[in-house]
Amino acid sequence: MSSRLILLALWSFCMVTCCLAQNSTVETEEEAMAYLNKYGYLDMTGGMPNTEERRRALEYFQRFANITMTGVLDDETLVMMNTPRCGMVDMNSPADMMRKKRYALGSRWSKTELTYKIINRTPDLPADEVDRIITESIEKWADVSRLTFTLVTSGDADILISFAAGSHGDDGPFDGPGGVLAHAYYPSSNAIGGDAHFDEDEDYTDASSRGINMEWVAVHEFGHSLGLGHSQIEGAVMYPYYTGYVPNFQLNSDDIAGIQAHYGENVGEPEDTPPTPVDKCMTSITMATRTLDGSTYLGNATHLYRRLTDGSIPDGYPKVIGVEFPGLPTALDAALFYPPNGKTYFFKGSQYWRFRNQRMDRGFPRPLSDWRGLPNDISSAFIWSRNGQIYFTKGDEYYRYYPGYGVLSYYPQPLSQWDGLPSDGVDAAFQWTNARTYFFKGSEYYRFNDRAVTVDQGYPINTATAWLGCDSDQLVVGPTSSPTTSPAAGDAVVLAPSMVAVLFSTIAAVFYSFQ
Ligand SMILES: *[C@@H]1O[C@H](CO)[C@@H](O)[C@H](O)[C@H]1NC(C)=O
Ligand SMILES: *[C@@H]1O[C@H](CO)[C@@H](O)[C@H](O)[C@H]1NC(C)=O
Ligand SMILES: *[C@@H]1O[C@H](CO)[C@@H](O)[C@H](O)[C@H]1NC(C)=O
Ligand SMILES: [Zn+2]
Ligand SMILES: [Zn+2]
């Protein structure tokens, strides 16, 4: 075959594929203006925009898309305009254009118990998979808000979910593969309010980087069904552009802040009342850890406090765990700050999560079996200040863990070896910034004397009083900056090398990369 023939063959192949997608591409200045008009950056009801209006609309678009604000239709802008996206507008009003980079709100439902109904399904995936993805996607919003969802199969529902190609009976016809992936309607009493439509011309996939991840599109559209607009935060699910398949994808803190601004946080109360402020003082602490930014976290199964380096607790705490650490479940078993890599690990059942400050690392949660020899459902985790090594407790036993090796062979050992700790176990433990090791049990905590290898004199002490600045009798917030009993105060150093031999033990092993 001559090279001319090959070129011809390539060209005709290209023509076919290009023409299939042509309907949704933006190439010319006019197509770009139509795009900006469609997504709310430009109002063309009064006719074609003048040069100044074009430049400003392009700048608003570039600002929203987080690309260089040139005011002209450059390549970067064209690439963005040709990225698959949601069909809803980005800008609801001119004031939107200059809003802060965060979530946007539309209308809201005046009730919190909502129903949804699946009208039809895409043939791209098995029907039960489609149903599962839809339910899991909508429940992601219930997990972090006061909303509840019930799937109905007959009668009407608040949110009707359907798949359709091209024109499908509303004023937002779909455009074939690519381009617009889906759209949904804000809450309203109109029949169409809350409904979510998916472009059937897309190739929907699950847990694959091929095609279009249906879960991401569904969570995004249901966000609109609940009254959220488009966010400018790239990691938010309400970002209008499809960003590809992400394993273990979770709502972003911006998404959670948005839905909670409309409906309040999930406080596990069934009745339909405004969110009640949480009780300020935690009576028992079951999780204690730190983050690289110097924060100390103390929490129970559902909420946590953040204590800054100066001892103060910022406004807004206690917060729901998943709001502070997006992607974390409630009722965690333990947490561990590991200074060598600056990461904070959270443990629950047979899984663990890794964070850098308040942001989860990619690819988590992972199975606890990464921590060789560690049992599921641990109680606490800490670095012991005396030797800098990692310890875990589970009930009345403890384990010593060596990075790169696993749990050392002669563990578990009875927790009663830690003189002065409650022998039936502790709820939480950590090494604090003063390099002392603290143990929490019920409403009290213990400070461990690493040299004497025993609990310091005068402990246990009421946790809420010392750490949360609460009056222990009335449990109201006191002066948080100067707790009556500073956890850092006092430093009795008594040497009593009683059972040091058991807690220590030399081991010949090299450090491998840490999980
Ligand atoms: C794009 O496709 C839709 C439906 O497939 C059709 O209604 C519309 O006219 C097309 N637009 C263009 C510019 O070809
Ligand atoms: C904008 O882009 C920069 C660089 O890609 C990124 O670091 C930043 O997080 C983006 N901003 C938003 C709001 O997503
Ligand atoms: C956790 O503490 C918060 C704040 O004091 C409280 O509202 C919540 O009920 C507690 N949760 C549990 C499971 O005890
Ligand atoms: Zn959208
Ligand atoms: Zn539609």
Short mmCIF file of C-alpha atoms in Angstrom, two decimals, residues 32-444:
data_model
loop_
_atom_site.label_atom_id
_atom_site.label_comp_id
_atom_site.label_asym_id
_atom_site.label_seq_id
_atom_site.Cartn_x
_atom_site.Cartn_y
_atom_site.Cartn_z
CA ALA A 32 -17.17 28.68 22.48
CA MET A 33 -19.66 31.56 22.97
CA ALA A 34 -22.57 29.08 22.71
CA TYR A 35 -20.82 26.98 25.36
CA LEU A 36 -20.32 29.98 27.69
CA ASN A 37 -23.96 30.95 27.20
CA LYS A 38 -25.16 27.42 27.95
CA TYR A 39 -23.21 27.20 31.22
CA GLY A 40 -24.12 30.65 32.49
CA TYR A 41 -20.96 32.68 31.87
CA LEU A 42 -22.59 34.84 29.25
CA ASP A 43 -26.10 36.08 28.57
CA MET A 44 -26.79 36.01 24.84
CA THR A 45 -30.52 36.67 25.07
CA GLY A 46 -29.81 40.23 23.93
CA GLY A 47 -27.81 39.07 20.87
CA MET A 48 -24.19 38.30 20.17
CA PRO A 49 -21.74 39.55 22.81
CA ASN A 50 -19.32 42.35 22.02
CA THR A 51 -15.55 42.00 22.32
CA GLU A 52 -15.48 43.13 25.94
CA GLU A 53 -18.29 40.74 26.96
CA ARG A 54 -16.52 37.87 25.22
CA ARG A 55 -13.26 38.59 27.01
CA ARG A 56 -14.95 38.84 30.39
CA ALA A 57 -16.94 35.63 29.90
CA LEU A 58 -13.77 33.79 28.91
CA GLU A 59 -12.03 35.13 31.98
CA TYR A 60 -14.84 34.00 34.27
CA PHE A 61 -14.74 30.60 32.67
CA GLN A 62 -10.96 30.38 33.02
CA ARG A 63 -11.18 31.45 36.64
CA PHE A 64 -13.78 28.79 37.39
CA ALA A 65 -11.86 26.12 35.46
CA ASN A 66 -8.66 27.09 37.32
CA ILE A 67 -6.66 27.72 34.14
CA THR A 68 -4.64 30.76 33.05
CA MET A 69 -6.91 33.83 32.81
CA THR A 70 -5.96 35.08 29.37
CA GLY A 71 -9.39 36.31 28.27
CA VAL A 72 -8.85 34.72 24.87
CA LEU A 73 -9.87 31.38 23.40
CA ASP A 74 -6.50 29.63 23.75
CA ASP A 75 -5.69 25.91 23.58
CA GLU A 76 -5.99 25.35 27.32
CA THR A 77 -9.48 26.83 27.24
CA LEU A 78 -10.51 24.70 24.26
CA VAL A 79 -9.25 21.54 25.98
CA MET A 80 -11.34 22.41 29.04
CA MET A 81 -14.43 23.13 26.94
CA ASN A 82 -14.08 19.73 25.30
CA THR A 83 -13.75 17.82 28.57
CA PRO A 84 -16.79 15.61 29.32
CA ARG A 85 -18.96 17.30 31.90
CA CYS A 86 -22.33 17.70 33.56
CA GLY A 87 -24.96 19.56 31.55
CA MET A 88 -26.01 21.90 34.37
CA VAL A 89 -24.95 25.55 34.47
CA ASP A 90 -21.86 26.61 36.45
CA MET A 91 -23.02 30.17 37.07
CA ASN A 92 -26.56 30.75 38.27
CA SER A 93 -26.20 34.52 38.47
CA PRO A 94 -23.68 37.27 37.76
CA ALA A 95 -22.86 37.35 41.49
CA ASP A 96 -21.79 33.71 41.22
CA MET A 97 -18.91 34.69 38.99
CA MET A 98 -16.92 36.24 41.80
CA ARG A 99 -17.94 33.86 44.58
CA LYS A 100 -15.40 32.13 46.78
CA LYS A 101 -13.93 28.90 45.47
CA ARG A 102 -16.25 26.42 47.10
CA TYR A 103 -19.65 24.74 46.90
CA ALA A 104 -22.72 26.52 45.50
CA LEU A 105 -26.29 26.12 46.69
CA GLY A 106 -29.54 25.99 44.73
CA SER A 107 -33.01 25.31 46.10
CA ARG A 108 -33.57 22.79 48.89
CA TRP A 109 -36.17 20.21 49.83
CA SER A 110 -38.34 21.30 52.74
CA LYS A 111 -38.34 17.71 54.03
CA THR A 112 -35.49 15.33 54.85
CA GLU A 113 -37.18 11.99 54.05
CA LEU A 114 -36.98 11.59 50.30
CA THR A 115 -37.95 8.85 47.87
CA TYR A 116 -36.27 7.81 44.63
CA LYS A 117 -37.37 5.60 41.79
CA ILE A 118 -35.38 4.00 38.97
CA ILE A 119 -37.41 4.47 35.77
CA ASN A 120 -35.05 2.53 33.47
CA ARG A 121 -31.49 1.23 33.43
CA THR A 122 -28.50 1.45 31.14
CA PRO A 123 -27.73 -1.81 29.28
CA ASP A 124 -24.01 -1.04 29.81
CA LEU A 125 -24.06 -2.75 33.21
CA PRO A 126 -26.12 -5.60 34.75
CA ALA A 127 -29.43 -4.29 36.14
CA ASP A 128 -28.65 -5.19 39.73
CA GLU A 129 -25.28 -3.41 39.43
CA VAL A 130 -27.04 -0.28 38.20
CA ASP A 131 -29.44 -0.44 41.15
CA ARG A 132 -26.58 -0.96 43.59
CA ILE A 133 -24.57 1.96 42.19
CA ILE A 134 -27.59 4.26 42.31
CA THR A 135 -28.40 3.32 45.90
CA GLU A 136 -24.80 3.59 47.09
CA SER A 137 -24.41 6.92 45.33
CA ILE A 138 -27.50 8.48 46.85
CA GLU A 139 -26.65 7.05 50.28
CA LYS A 140 -23.30 8.85 50.20
CA TRP A 141 -25.29 12.04 50.70
CA ALA A 142 -27.38 10.49 53.48
CA ASP A 143 -24.24 9.41 55.35
CA VAL A 144 -23.16 13.00 55.92
CA SER A 145 -26.49 14.81 56.26
CA ARG A 146 -29.86 14.50 57.90
CA LEU A 147 -31.39 13.19 54.68
CA THR A 148 -32.81 9.69 54.36
CA PHE A 149 -33.69 7.96 51.09
CA THR A 150 -36.20 5.25 50.34
CA LEU A 151 -36.23 3.37 47.04
CA VAL A 152 -39.75 2.97 45.68
CA THR A 153 -40.83 0.83 42.75
CA SER A 154 -44.38 2.09 42.26
CA GLY A 155 -46.18 5.41 42.40
CA ASP A 156 -44.41 8.78 42.31
CA ALA A 157 -41.10 9.66 43.92
CA ASP A 158 -39.16 12.85 44.62
CA ILE A 159 -36.18 11.81 42.51
CA LEU A 160 -36.90 9.97 39.24
CA ILE A 161 -33.81 8.43 37.67
CA SER A 162 -33.63 7.60 33.97
CA PHE A 163 -31.28 6.99 31.05
CA ALA A 164 -31.98 8.52 27.64
CA ALA A 165 -30.12 9.57 24.48
CA GLY A 166 -30.54 12.77 22.46
CA SER A 167 -33.84 14.61 22.94
CA HIS A 168 -35.75 13.11 25.83
CA GLY A 169 -38.68 15.37 26.53
CA ASP A 170 -37.06 18.28 28.37
CA ASP A 171 -35.17 21.32 27.10
CA GLY A 172 -31.73 19.75 27.56
CA PRO A 173 -31.25 17.25 24.70
CA PHE A 174 -28.18 15.08 25.11
CA ASP A 175 -25.34 15.22 22.61
CA GLY A 176 -24.08 11.74 21.88
CA PRO A 177 -20.89 10.26 23.38
CA GLY A 178 -18.70 12.66 25.38
CA GLY A 179 -19.66 16.27 25.97
CA VAL A 180 -22.63 16.34 28.32
CA LEU A 181 -22.81 13.18 30.45
CA ALA A 182 -25.92 13.85 32.49
CA HIS A 183 -28.03 16.53 34.12
CA ALA A 184 -30.44 16.82 37.03
CA TYR A 185 -33.03 19.24 38.33
CA TYR A 186 -32.88 21.18 41.56
CA PRO A 187 -35.51 20.42 44.21
CA SER A 188 -38.95 21.88 43.45
CA SER A 189 -42.59 20.95 43.68
CA ASN A 190 -42.69 20.67 39.86
CA ALA A 191 -42.94 17.11 38.59
CA ILE A 192 -39.40 17.27 37.21
CA GLY A 193 -37.78 18.76 40.35
CA GLY A 194 -35.08 16.45 41.71
CA ASP A 195 -35.02 14.18 38.63
CA ALA A 196 -31.70 12.93 37.27
CA HIS A 197 -31.15 12.09 33.58
CA PHE A 198 -28.13 10.15 32.30
CA ASP A 199 -26.96 10.32 28.67
CA GLU A 200 -27.38 6.76 27.39
CA ASP A 201 -24.85 7.44 24.63
CA GLU A 202 -22.09 7.24 27.23
CA ASP A 203 -20.42 3.92 28.00
CA TYR A 204 -21.03 3.53 31.74
CA THR A 205 -18.59 1.37 33.68
CA ASP A 206 -17.97 0.36 37.27
CA ALA A 207 -14.56 0.12 38.98
CA SER A 208 -12.71 0.68 35.71
CA SER A 209 -10.77 3.51 34.13
CA ARG A 210 -12.37 2.61 30.78
CA GLY A 211 -15.57 4.45 29.79
CA ILE A 212 -17.42 6.76 32.18
CA ASN A 213 -17.58 5.82 35.85
CA MET A 214 -21.27 5.64 36.60
CA GLU A 215 -20.86 6.09 40.34
CA TRP A 216 -19.11 9.44 40.00
CA VAL A 217 -21.74 10.75 37.59
CA ALA A 218 -24.56 9.49 39.81
CA VAL A 219 -23.20 11.00 43.04
CA HIS A 220 -22.69 14.29 41.17
CA GLU A 221 -26.21 14.37 39.69
CA PHE A 222 -27.84 13.44 43.00
CA GLY A 223 -25.98 16.40 44.47
CA HIS A 224 -28.00 18.57 42.06
CA SER A 225 -31.18 16.63 42.91
CA LEU A 226 -30.60 17.71 46.52
CA GLY A 227 -29.90 21.35 45.65
CA LEU A 228 -26.13 21.62 45.23
CA GLY A 229 -24.65 23.62 42.36
CA HIS A 230 -21.22 23.30 40.80
CA SER A 231 -18.14 23.69 42.96
CA GLN A 232 -14.86 25.12 41.73
CA ILE A 233 -12.91 22.71 43.93
CA GLU A 234 -11.30 20.17 41.63
CA GLY A 235 -11.44 17.33 44.15
CA ALA A 236 -15.15 17.87 44.91
CA VAL A 237 -17.73 15.58 43.35
CA MET A 238 -19.71 18.73 42.51
CA TYR A 239 -16.91 19.90 40.22
CA PRO A 240 -18.65 20.00 36.81
CA TYR A 241 -15.97 18.16 34.84
CA TYR A 242 -15.58 14.42 34.76
CA THR A 243 -12.20 13.72 36.33
CA GLY A 244 -11.98 9.96 35.72
CA TYR A 245 -12.33 6.86 37.83
CA VAL A 246 -10.97 7.09 41.38
CA PRO A 247 -10.92 3.87 43.43
CA ASN A 248 -12.70 4.20 46.81
CA PHE A 249 -13.99 7.57 45.77
CA GLN A 250 -15.39 9.64 48.66
CA LEU A 251 -17.17 12.94 49.07
CA ASN A 252 -14.85 15.91 49.48
CA SER A 253 -15.10 18.13 52.55
CA ASP A 254 -16.45 20.84 50.22
CA ASP A 255 -19.32 18.54 49.14
CA ILE A 256 -20.03 17.69 52.78
CA ALA A 257 -19.98 21.36 53.80
CA GLY A 258 -22.43 22.07 50.95
CA ILE A 259 -24.98 19.39 51.80
CA GLN A 260 -24.77 20.21 55.51
CA ALA A 261 -25.37 23.88 54.77
CA HIS A 262 -28.73 22.77 53.31
CA TYR A 263 -29.74 19.93 55.61
CA GLY A 264 -27.48 19.80 58.66
CA GLU A 265 -25.22 16.96 59.60
CA ASN A 266 -26.18 13.36 60.24
CA VAL A 267 -26.78 13.20 63.96
CA GLY A 268 -28.66 9.92 63.80
CA GLU A 269 -31.99 11.41 64.81
CA PRO A 270 -34.96 10.37 62.74
CA GLU A 271 -37.26 13.34 63.32
CA ASP A 272 -37.44 16.24 60.92
CA THR A 273 -36.18 19.16 63.02
CA PRO A 274 -33.35 21.61 62.46
CA PRO A 275 -29.94 20.25 63.45
CA THR A 276 -29.37 20.54 67.19
CA PRO A 277 -26.01 21.82 68.43
CA VAL A 278 -23.90 18.98 69.77
CA ASP A 279 -23.21 18.67 73.46
CA LYS A 280 -19.91 20.50 73.88
CA CYS A 281 -18.14 18.24 76.29
CA MET A 282 -17.31 14.66 75.57
CA THR A 283 -17.56 12.48 78.59
CA SER A 284 -15.45 9.66 77.19
CA ILE A 285 -12.61 9.64 74.68
CA THR A 286 -12.12 6.59 72.48
CA MET A 287 -9.71 8.05 69.94
CA ALA A 288 -6.63 10.22 70.38
CA THR A 289 -4.12 11.19 67.75
CA ARG A 290 -2.14 13.97 66.13
CA THR A 291 -1.52 15.33 62.65
CA LEU A 292 1.55 16.75 61.01
CA ASP A 293 0.21 20.32 61.29
CA GLY A 294 0.55 20.11 65.06
CA SER A 295 -3.11 19.47 65.85
CA THR A 296 -4.15 17.09 68.58
CA TYR A 297 -7.41 15.20 68.05
CA LEU A 298 -9.52 13.66 70.79
CA GLY A 299 -12.77 12.00 69.88
CA ASN A 300 -15.50 9.51 70.58
CA ALA A 301 -17.30 7.22 68.11
CA THR A 302 -18.89 10.06 66.17
CA HIS A 303 -17.25 13.41 66.95
CA LEU A 304 -13.84 14.85 67.55
CA TYR A 305 -12.16 17.89 69.00
CA ARG A 306 -9.16 19.58 67.47
CA ARG A 307 -6.75 21.18 69.87
CA LEU A 308 -4.20 23.56 68.38
CA THR A 309 -0.59 23.86 69.50
CA ASP A 310 -1.48 26.75 71.84
CA GLY A 311 -4.05 24.55 73.60
CA SER A 312 -7.07 26.33 72.17
CA ILE A 313 -9.98 24.53 70.52
CA PRO A 314 -11.17 26.37 67.40
CA ASP A 315 -14.84 27.25 66.89
CA GLY A 316 -17.02 24.57 65.39
CA TYR A 317 -15.67 21.64 67.40
CA PRO A 318 -16.59 18.96 68.21
CA LYS A 319 -17.13 18.02 64.58
CA VAL A 320 -18.39 14.86 62.93
CA ILE A 321 -15.37 12.65 62.17
CA GLY A 322 -16.05 12.45 58.43
CA VAL A 323 -16.26 16.23 58.15
CA GLU A 324 -12.80 16.75 59.62
CA PHE A 325 -11.29 13.71 57.89
CA PRO A 326 -13.26 13.18 54.66
CA GLY A 327 -13.51 9.50 53.85
CA LEU A 328 -13.32 8.18 57.42
CA PRO A 329 -16.17 6.13 58.87
CA THR A 330 -17.47 6.55 62.42
CA ALA A 331 -16.73 4.22 65.34
CA LEU A 332 -13.01 3.88 64.65
CA ASP A 333 -10.97 1.49 66.77
CA ALA A 334 -7.74 3.47 67.02
CA ALA A 335 -5.50 6.09 65.42
CA LEU A 336 -1.74 6.48 65.18
CA PHE A 337 0.45 9.43 64.25
CA TYR A 338 3.78 8.21 62.87
CA PRO A 339 6.32 11.08 62.95
CA PRO A 340 8.88 9.53 60.55
CA ASN A 341 6.51 9.95 57.60
CA GLY A 342 4.16 12.54 59.07
CA LYS A 343 1.14 10.34 58.39
CA THR A 344 -1.85 9.64 60.60
CA TYR A 345 -3.31 6.13 60.45
CA PHE A 346 -6.85 5.21 61.43
CA PHE A 347 -7.94 1.67 62.21
CA LYS A 348 -11.33 0.00 62.16
CA GLY A 349 -12.13 -3.70 62.08
CA SER A 350 -10.03 -5.26 59.32
CA GLN A 351 -9.15 -2.01 57.51
CA TYR A 352 -6.98 1.04 57.92
CA TRP A 353 -6.86 4.55 56.37
CA ARG A 354 -3.84 6.80 55.91
CA PHE A 355 -4.03 10.60 56.03
CA ARG A 356 -1.64 13.47 55.64
CA ASN A 357 -3.17 16.09 57.93
CA GLN A 358 -6.89 16.16 57.04
CA ARG A 359 -6.54 14.61 53.60
CA MET A 360 -6.74 10.91 52.81
CA ASP A 361 -3.99 9.38 50.71
CA ARG A 362 -4.98 7.65 47.48
CA GLY A 363 -5.82 3.97 47.54
CA PHE A 364 -7.23 3.78 51.07
CA PRO A 365 -8.74 2.06 52.99
CA ARG A 366 -6.47 -0.96 52.80
CA PRO A 367 -6.67 -4.33 54.56
CA LEU A 368 -5.22 -4.49 58.05
CA SER A 369 -3.24 -7.56 56.91
CA ASP A 370 -0.65 -5.02 55.64
CA TRP A 371 0.31 -4.83 59.33
CA ARG A 372 1.68 -8.33 59.61
CA GLY A 373 0.54 -10.21 62.68
CA LEU A 374 -1.86 -7.55 63.91
CA PRO A 375 -5.34 -8.80 64.92
CA ASN A 376 -8.53 -7.08 63.73
CA ASP A 377 -10.52 -4.79 66.06
CA ILE A 378 -7.60 -3.33 67.96
CA SER A 379 -8.27 -0.93 70.88
CA SER A 380 -5.48 1.64 70.66
CA ALA A 381 -2.19 2.40 68.93
CA PHE A 382 0.72 4.58 70.00
CA ILE A 383 4.42 5.23 69.72
CA TRP A 384 5.99 4.60 73.06
CA SER A 385 8.12 7.59 73.88
CA ARG A 386 10.76 5.56 75.62
CA ASN A 387 11.89 3.60 72.57
CA GLY A 388 10.06 5.27 69.68
CA GLN A 389 8.45 1.96 68.70
CA ILE A 390 4.88 1.19 67.71
CA TYR A 391 2.54 -0.51 70.14
CA PHE A 392 -1.04 -1.67 69.79
CA THR A 393 -3.44 -2.74 72.50
CA LYS A 394 -6.41 -5.00 72.12
CA GLY A 395 -8.48 -5.56 75.25
CA ASP A 396 -6.17 -6.66 78.05
CA GLU A 397 -3.21 -7.43 75.77
CA TYR A 398 -0.65 -5.44 73.84
CA TYR A 399 1.48 -5.96 70.74
CA ARG A 400 4.78 -4.48 69.69
CA TYR A 401 5.16 -3.81 65.99
CA TYR A 402 8.34 -3.43 64.02
CA PRO A 403 8.01 -1.62 60.66
CA GLY A 404 9.08 -3.84 57.82
CA TYR A 405 8.86 -6.96 59.98
CA GLY A 406 5.48 -7.06 61.68
CA VAL A 407 4.35 -7.97 65.18
CA LEU A 408 7.27 -9.41 67.13
CA SER A 409 6.93 -13.09 67.84
CA TYR A 410 6.50 -13.08 71.61
CA TYR A 411 3.45 -10.83 71.51
CA PRO A 412 0.71 -10.35 72.62
CA GLN A 413 1.68 -9.82 76.21
CA PRO A 414 -0.66 -8.87 79.09
CA LEU A 415 -1.35 -5.16 79.38
CA SER A 416 -0.90 -5.53 83.13
CA GLN A 417 2.85 -5.24 82.45
CA TRP A 418 2.22 -1.52 82.03
CA ASP A 419 2.16 -0.69 85.69
CA GLY A 420 -0.77 1.44 86.78
CA LEU A 421 -2.89 1.14 83.60
CA PRO A 422 -6.37 -0.35 83.86
CA SER A 423 -5.69 -4.06 83.37
CA ASP A 424 -8.86 -4.66 81.36
CA GLY A 425 -7.65 -2.37 78.58
CA VAL A 426 -7.61 1.22 77.38
CA ASP A 427 -9.83 3.00 74.84
CA ALA A 428 -7.19 5.21 73.23
CA ALA A 429 -3.54 6.13 73.56
CA PHE A 430 -0.98 8.42 71.97
CA GLN A 431 2.35 10.09 72.26
CA TRP A 432 1.72 13.77 72.66
CA THR A 433 3.87 16.68 71.46
CA ASN A 434 5.70 16.72 74.79
CA ALA A 435 6.92 13.18 73.99
CA ARG A 436 4.90 11.72 76.86
CA THR A 437 2.58 8.75 76.38
CA TYR A 438 -1.06 9.15 77.41
CA PHE A 439 -3.73 6.49 77.84
CA PHE A 440 -7.47 7.14 77.87
CA LYS A 441 -10.11 5.04 79.54
CA GLY A 442 -13.75 6.07 79.97
CA SER A 443 -13.84 9.65 81.24
CA GLU A 444 -10.26 9.60 82.54
#
